[in-house]
Coordinates of C-alpha atoms in Angstrom, one line a residue:
X1 CA -16.0 32.6 -28.4
X2 CA -13.8 30.4 -30.6
X3 CA -16.6 29.9 -33.1
X4 CA -17.4 33.6 -33.1
X5 CA -13.8 34.4 -33.9
X6 CA -13.7 31.8 -36.6
X7 CA -16.9 33.2 -38.1
X8 CA -15.5 36.7 -38.0
X9 CA -12.3 35.7 -39.6
X10 CA -14.1 33.7 -42.4
X11 CA -16.2 36.8 -43.1
X12 CA -13.2 39.2 -43.0
X13 CA -10.8 37.2 -45.1
X14 CA -12.6 37.3 -48.4
X15 CA -13.2 41.1 -48.0
X16 CA -9.5 41.8 -47.3
X17 CA -8.5 39.6 -50.2
X18 CA -10.7 41.6 -52.6
X19 CA -9.3 44.9 -51.2
X20 CA -5.7 43.8 -51.5
X21 CA -6.1 41.9 -54.7
X22 CA -9.0 43.5 -56.7
X23 CA -8.6 40.9 -59.5
X24 CA -8.4 37.9 -57.2
X25 CA -9.9 34.9 -58.9
X26 CA -12.0 32.1 -57.3
X27 CA -10.9 28.6 -58.2
X28 CA -13.2 27.1 -60.8
X29 CA -11.4 23.8 -61.3
X30 CA -11.4 20.7 -59.1
X31 CA -9.3 17.6 -59.5
X32 CA -10.2 14.6 -57.4
X33 CA -8.1 11.6 -56.4
X34 CA -9.2 8.7 -54.2
X35 CA -11.2 5.5 -53.8
X36 CA -14.9 4.6 -53.8
X37 CA -16.0 7.4 -51.5
X38 CA -15.0 9.8 -54.3
X39 CA -15.6 7.6 -57.3
X40 CA -18.2 9.2 -59.6
X41 CA -18.3 6.2 -61.9
X42 CA -14.7 5.4 -63.0
X43 CA -15.0 1.8 -61.8
X44 CA -17.6 0.8 -64.4
X45 CA -15.2 1.7 -67.2
X46 CA -12.4 -0.5 -65.7
X47 CA -14.3 -3.6 -64.6
X48 CA -15.3 -6.5 -66.7
X49 CA -17.6 -7.7 -63.9
X50 CA -20.8 -6.2 -62.6
X51 CA -20.2 -2.9 -60.7
X52 CA -22.9 -2.8 -58.0
X53 CA -22.8 1.0 -57.9
X54 CA -24.1 1.1 -61.5
X55 CA -27.3 -0.6 -60.5
X56 CA -30.1 0.1 -58.0
X57 CA -30.5 0.5 -55.1
X58 CA -27.4 2.7 -55.5
X59 CA -28.7 6.1 -56.6
X60 CA -32.2 5.4 -55.2
X61 CA -32.5 8.9 -53.7
X62 CA -31.7 10.7 -57.0
X63 CA -33.7 8.3 -59.1
X64 CA -30.9 6.5 -60.9
X65 CA -27.6 4.7 -60.4
X66 CA -24.7 6.7 -61.6
X67 CA -21.7 4.6 -60.5
X68 CA -21.5 6.4 -57.2
X69 CA -21.3 4.3 -54.1
X70 CA -24.2 6.0 -52.3
X71 CA -27.9 6.5 -52.6
X72 CA -27.2 9.8 -54.3
X73 CA -24.5 12.5 -54.4
X74 CA -21.0 12.2 -53.0
X75 CA -18.7 14.7 -51.4
X76 CA -17.0 16.0 -54.6
X77 CA -20.5 16.7 -56.0
X78 CA -21.3 19.0 -53.1
X79 CA -18.0 20.7 -53.2
X80 CA -18.5 21.4 -56.9
X81 CA -21.9 22.8 -56.1
X82 CA -20.4 25.1 -53.4
X83 CA -17.7 26.2 -55.9
X84 CA -20.4 27.1 -58.4
X85 CA -19.2 24.6 -61.1
X86 CA -20.7 21.5 -62.6
X87 CA -20.2 18.1 -61.0
X88 CA -16.8 16.8 -62.0
X89 CA -16.9 13.9 -64.5
X90 CA -15.0 10.6 -64.2
X91 CA -11.8 10.9 -66.3
X92 CA -12.5 7.5 -68.0
X93 CA -15.8 8.9 -69.5
X94 CA -13.9 10.2 -72.5
X95 CA -16.9 12.1 -74.0
X96 CA -17.4 14.2 -70.8
X97 CA -16.7 17.9 -70.4
X98 CA -13.5 18.4 -68.4
X99 CA -13.4 22.2 -68.6
X100 CA -13.8 22.4 -64.8
X101 CA -11.5 19.5 -63.9
X102 CA -11.6 15.8 -63.7
X103 CA -12.2 13.0 -61.2
X104 CA -9.6 10.2 -61.1
X105 CA -10.9 8.4 -58.1
X106 CA -12.0 4.8 -58.5
X107 CA -13.4 2.1 -56.2
X108 CA -10.9 -0.3 -54.6
X109 CA -8.0 2.1 -55.1
X110 CA -5.2 1.9 -52.6
X111 CA -1.9 3.8 -52.0
X112 CA 0.5 0.9 -52.0
X113 CA -1.0 -1.5 -54.5
X114 CA -4.5 -2.3 -55.8
X115 CA -6.3 -5.4 -57.0
X116 CA -7.2 -5.6 -60.7
X117 CA -9.6 -3.3 -62.4
X118 CA -8.7 -0.2 -60.4
X119 CA -6.0 2.5 -60.3
X120 CA -3.5 3.1 -57.5
X121 CA -2.9 6.6 -56.3
X122 CA 0.2 6.8 -58.5
X123 CA -1.7 5.6 -61.5
X124 CA -4.4 8.2 -60.9
X125 CA -1.7 10.9 -60.7
X126 CA -0.1 9.5 -63.9
X127 CA -3.5 9.8 -65.6
X128 CA -3.7 13.4 -64.5
X129 CA -0.2 14.1 -66.0
X130 CA -1.2 12.4 -69.2
X131 CA -4.3 14.7 -69.5
X132 CA -2.7 17.9 -68.2
X133 CA -2.8 19.5 -71.7
X134 CA -6.6 19.7 -71.3
X135 CA -6.0 22.7 -68.9
X136 CA -3.9 25.8 -69.0
X137 CA -1.0 26.3 -66.6
X138 CA -2.9 29.1 -64.9
X139 CA -5.9 26.8 -64.4
X140 CA -3.8 24.1 -62.9
X141 CA -2.1 26.6 -60.5
X142 CA -5.3 27.9 -59.0
X143 CA -7.3 24.6 -59.0
X144 CA -8.2 22.6 -55.9
X145 CA -6.7 19.1 -55.7
X146 CA -8.9 16.9 -53.5
X147 CA -7.6 13.7 -52.0
X148 CA -9.1 10.8 -50.0
X149 CA -7.4 7.4 -50.1
X150 CA -5.9 4.8 -47.8
X151 CA -8.9 3.0 -46.2
X152 CA -8.4 -0.2 -48.1
X153 CA -4.6 -0.2 -47.4
X154 CA -5.3 -0.4 -43.7
X155 CA -8.3 -2.6 -43.9
X156 CA -6.3 -5.1 -45.9
X157 CA -3.3 -4.8 -43.6
X158 CA -5.4 -5.4 -40.4
X159 CA -7.1 -8.4 -42.0
X160 CA -3.7 -9.9 -42.9
X161 CA -1.9 -8.9 -39.8
X162 CA -4.2 -9.3 -36.8
X163 CA -1.5 -8.7 -34.2
X164 CA 1.3 -6.4 -35.5
X165 CA 3.9 -4.9 -33.2
X166 CA 4.0 -1.1 -32.8
X167 CA 7.1 -1.0 -35.0
X168 CA 5.3 -2.9 -37.7
X169 CA 2.3 -0.7 -37.6
X170 CA 4.4 2.4 -37.8
X171 CA 6.5 1.0 -40.6
X172 CA 3.4 0.3 -42.7
X173 CA 2.0 3.7 -42.1
X174 CA 5.3 5.3 -43.1
X175 CA 5.2 3.4 -46.4
X176 CA 1.7 4.8 -47.1
X177 CA 2.6 8.3 -46.2
X178 CA 5.9 8.3 -48.2
X179 CA 4.0 7.2 -51.3
X180 CA 1.3 9.9 -50.8
X181 CA 4.1 12.5 -50.4
X182 CA 5.8 11.5 -53.6
X183 CA 2.5 11.7 -55.6
X184 CA 1.5 15.1 -54.1
X185 CA 5.0 16.3 -55.2
X186 CA 4.2 15.1 -58.7
X187 CA 1.0 17.2 -58.7
X188 CA 2.9 20.1 -57.3
X189 CA 5.5 19.8 -60.0
X190 CA 2.7 19.9 -62.5
X191 CA 1.6 23.3 -61.1
X192 CA -0.7 22.3 -58.3
X193 CA -0.6 24.6 -55.3
X194 CA -3.9 24.1 -53.4
X195 CA -4.4 20.8 -51.8
X196 CA -7.5 19.6 -49.8
X197 CA -7.2 16.3 -47.8
X198 CA -9.9 14.4 -46.0
X199 CA -8.3 12.1 -43.5
X200 CA -9.5 8.6 -42.7
X201 CA -12.4 7.7 -40.4
X202 CA -12.3 5.2 -37.5
X203 CA -12.3 2.2 -39.9
X204 CA -13.2 -0.2 -37.1
X205 CA -16.6 1.4 -36.9
X206 CA -17.6 0.6 -40.5
X207 CA -20.6 -1.8 -40.4
X208 CA -18.9 -4.2 -42.7
X209 CA -15.8 -4.4 -40.4
X210 CA -17.8 -4.7 -37.2
X211 CA -20.1 -7.4 -38.7
X212 CA -17.1 -9.4 -39.9
X213 CA -15.6 -9.3 -36.4
X214 CA -18.8 -10.8 -34.9
X215 CA -19.1 -8.1 -32.3
X216 CA -21.8 -5.6 -33.3
X217 CA -21.5 -3.5 -30.2
X218 CA -17.8 -2.5 -30.3
X219 CA -15.8 -1.0 -33.1
X220 CA -12.7 -3.0 -34.1
X221 CA -9.6 -1.5 -32.5
X222 CA -6.8 -2.2 -35.0
X223 CA -8.2 -0.7 -38.1
X224 CA -9.2 2.5 -36.2
X225 CA -5.8 2.7 -34.6
X226 CA -4.1 2.4 -37.9
X227 CA -6.3 5.1 -39.3
X228 CA -5.4 7.4 -36.4
X229 CA -1.7 6.8 -36.9
X230 CA -2.1 7.5 -40.6
X231 CA -4.0 10.8 -39.8
X232 CA -1.3 12.0 -37.5
X233 CA 1.4 11.3 -40.1
X234 CA -0.6 12.8 -42.9
X235 CA -1.0 16.1 -41.0
X236 CA 2.7 16.2 -40.2
X237 CA 3.3 15.7 -44.0
X238 CA 1.1 18.7 -44.8
X239 CA 3.0 20.9 -42.4
X240 CA 6.3 19.7 -43.7
X241 CA 5.3 20.4 -47.4
X242 CA 4.0 23.8 -46.5
X243 CA 7.4 24.7 -45.2
X244 CA 9.4 23.1 -47.9
X245 CA 7.4 23.9 -51.1
X246 CA 7.0 27.5 -52.2
X247 CA 3.4 28.4 -52.5
X248 CA 2.1 25.1 -51.1
X249 CA -1.3 25.6 -49.5
X250 CA -3.6 23.0 -47.9
X251 CA -6.8 22.3 -46.2
X252 CA -7.0 19.3 -43.8
X253 CA -10.4 18.0 -42.8
X254 CA -10.9 15.8 -39.6
X255 CA -13.2 13.2 -41.1
X256 CA -12.1 10.8 -38.2
X257 CA -13.8 12.9 -35.5
X258 CA -16.8 13.7 -37.7
X259 CA -17.7 10.1 -38.2
X260 CA -16.8 9.0 -34.7
X261 CA -19.1 11.7 -33.2
X262 CA -21.9 10.7 -35.5
X263 CA -21.6 7.0 -34.8
X264 CA -21.7 7.6 -31.1
X265 CA -24.3 10.4 -31.0
X266 CA -26.1 9.9 -34.2
X267 CA -29.4 11.5 -33.1
X268 CA -27.5 14.7 -32.1
X269 CA -26.6 15.0 -35.8
X270 CA -30.1 14.2 -37.1
X271 CA -29.5 10.5 -37.9
X272 CA -31.5 7.7 -36.4
X273 CA -28.5 5.3 -36.3
X274 CA -24.8 5.3 -36.9
X275 CA -24.4 1.6 -36.3
X276 CA -26.1 -0.4 -39.0
X277 CA -26.1 0.4 -42.7
X278 CA -29.3 1.3 -44.7
X279 CA -28.7 -1.4 -47.3
X280 CA -27.4 -5.0 -46.9
X281 CA -27.8 -8.2 -45.0
X282 CA -26.4 -9.5 -41.7
X283 CA -26.5 -8.2 -38.2
X284 CA -25.5 -4.6 -39.3
X285 CA -26.5 -4.8 -43.0
X286 CA -22.7 -4.9 -43.6
X287 CA -22.7 -6.9 -46.9
X288 CA -24.9 -7.7 -49.8
X289 CA -26.6 -4.4 -50.6
X290 CA -29.4 -5.1 -53.1
X291 CA -32.9 -3.9 -54.0
X292 CA -34.3 -6.5 -51.7
X293 CA -32.3 -5.3 -48.7
X294 CA -32.5 -1.5 -48.8
X295 CA -34.2 0.7 -46.1
X296 CA -37.0 3.1 -47.0
X297 CA -35.4 6.2 -45.5
X298 CA -31.6 6.4 -46.3
X299 CA -31.5 9.9 -44.9
X300 CA -31.8 8.5 -41.4
X301 CA -28.6 6.5 -41.8
X302 CA -24.9 7.5 -41.8
X303 CA -23.9 4.5 -43.8
X304 CA -25.7 3.5 -47.0
X305 CA -23.9 0.1 -47.3
X306 CA -21.2 -1.5 -45.2
X307 CA -18.5 0.9 -46.2
X308 CA -20.0 4.0 -47.8
X309 CA -21.9 7.0 -46.6
X310 CA -25.5 8.0 -47.5
X311 CA -26.1 11.2 -49.5
X312 CA -27.2 12.9 -46.3
X313 CA -23.9 12.0 -44.6
X314 CA -22.0 13.1 -47.6
X315 CA -23.8 16.5 -47.4
X316 CA -22.7 16.9 -43.8
X317 CA -19.1 16.2 -44.8
X318 CA -19.3 18.6 -47.8
X319 CA -20.6 21.4 -45.6
X320 CA -17.8 20.8 -43.0
X321 CA -15.1 20.8 -45.6
X322 CA -16.5 23.9 -47.2
X323 CA -17.0 26.2 -44.3
X324 CA -16.3 24.7 -40.9
X325 CA -14.1 26.3 -38.3
X326 CA -10.5 25.3 -37.4
X327 CA -11.6 22.7 -34.8
X328 CA -12.8 20.7 -37.8
X329 CA -10.7 21.8 -40.7
X330 CA -7.5 23.9 -41.0
X331 CA -5.6 25.9 -41.5
X332 CA -8.1 26.9 -44.2
X333 CA -11.5 25.5 -45.1
X334 CA -12.3 25.0 -48.8
X335 CA -14.1 28.3 -49.1
X336 CA -11.0 30.1 -47.8
X337 CA -8.5 28.0 -49.8
X338 CA -10.4 28.7 -53.0
X339 CA -9.8 32.4 -52.8
X340 CA -6.3 32.5 -51.3
X341 CA -3.8 34.2 -53.6
X342 CA -0.8 32.0 -54.5
X343 CA 1.4 34.3 -52.5
X344 CA -0.4 35.3 -49.3
X345 CA 2.5 37.0 -47.5
X346 CA 1.3 40.5 -48.2
X347 CA -2.4 39.8 -47.4
X348 CA -1.5 38.2 -44.1
X349 CA 0.3 41.4 -43.2
X350 CA -2.8 43.4 -44.0
X351 CA -5.1 41.0 -42.1
X352 CA -2.8 41.3 -39.1
X353 CA -2.9 45.1 -39.3
X354 CA -6.7 45.2 -39.7
X355 CA -7.4 42.8 -36.8
X356 CA -5.0 44.7 -34.5
X357 CA -6.8 47.9 -35.3
X358 CA -10.2 46.5 -34.7
X359 CA -9.5 44.3 -31.7
X360 CA -6.1 45.3 -30.2
X361 CA -6.5 43.0 -27.2
X362 CA -7.3 39.9 -29.2
X363 CA -4.6 37.5 -30.2
X364 CA -2.9 38.5 -33.4
X365 CA -4.2 37.1 -36.7
X366 CA -0.9 35.5 -37.6
X367 CA -1.6 33.0 -34.8
X368 CA -4.3 31.5 -37.0
X369 CA -1.5 30.7 -39.4
X370 CA 1.0 29.6 -36.8
X371 CA 1.9 26.3 -38.3
X372 CA 4.0 25.2 -35.3
X373 CA 1.2 25.8 -32.9
X374 CA -1.3 24.1 -35.2
X375 CA 1.1 21.2 -35.7
X376 CA 1.4 20.8 -31.9
X377 CA -2.4 21.1 -31.3
X378 CA -3.4 18.8 -34.1
X379 CA -0.8 16.2 -33.2
X380 CA -2.1 16.1 -29.7
X381 CA -5.6 15.7 -31.1
X382 CA -4.5 12.6 -33.1
X383 CA -2.3 11.3 -30.3
X384 CA -5.4 11.3 -28.1
X385 CA -7.1 9.1 -30.6
X386 CA -4.2 6.7 -30.8
X387 CA -3.7 6.5 -27.0
X388 CA -7.4 6.3 -26.3
X389 CA -8.2 3.6 -28.8
X390 CA -10.8 2.3 -26.5
X391 CA -12.8 5.5 -27.1
X392 CA -13.7 4.1 -30.5
X393 CA -15.8 1.5 -28.8
X394 CA -19.6 2.0 -29.0

């Protein structure tokens, strides 16, 4: 019944938007910030060394390496497809067309500080500010701002701090979240209003992490626990900003559960395995992806190499971010976020009236936007992952 309600709402919302706002415009601009999961090729413009993603077998499914850390397309590519716009070019490709936005994500990026030849989140946001004159104020206000970053912060922390106390873990997560908050506020100050965030996966289940631990059967607890703590705080931040910043709208995708489910029950989700990577060496193909160590059917794997998803897995993520129900993404999916007016107060009143007229005994539509209720439910969801860290084990 929940899925039917969500489907009904997703169908009704665009219609009511059009009725209430006959000139409502669909977002046609996408700005992307993050690390290698979102990098469309920026790394090759920064590094003086060989960038593996610029050479085969990366890109094998699409016929050529493009600087993307996958056998083919990545999540921002699919979201651009669904929006009906061209794939968003890397900002460092100076000759590219940026009329529909820009991608600032780069491999090895972190929130709190990165190794050489990459850009931290704050540097990516600064690059956006430097290039803001490429787009009108109106374009920036209705654009989608897509974020995924933090994996390397926690993987590095877990590697360097194998037995942190609870207070130490919480303090580090707070540092990461505080920095993310400051950078989102910079984008908001530049006119951004629509933010889409993909949270972190159970990092201890990455083939590279499990292989390094020497236990190929069980996911590593600390990185996954850190990711769950981060995700809880990140959701709390989104709720807080939606209350404090006028016009702030967001979409929060539960990447953690999506990957955890597919690792545990890979065949349920059409994959042959969620344990080993398609490309690499070692017990789980966790490192050393090369043309001599790549599988013949990447679409059967969740992970292409030790850290990154296959094109097929990226397609799953793209579809979930675009149109999944509130159990996976909320309070809006990307399809809904794209068409929401910057001031939705009036339209919410109309939706409430329409739903009450059609289904008077159903719960009122404002409950779908009940942030306090969502905060409580989602916090309990993440708290479950934190308290049941053993459930990460395969």
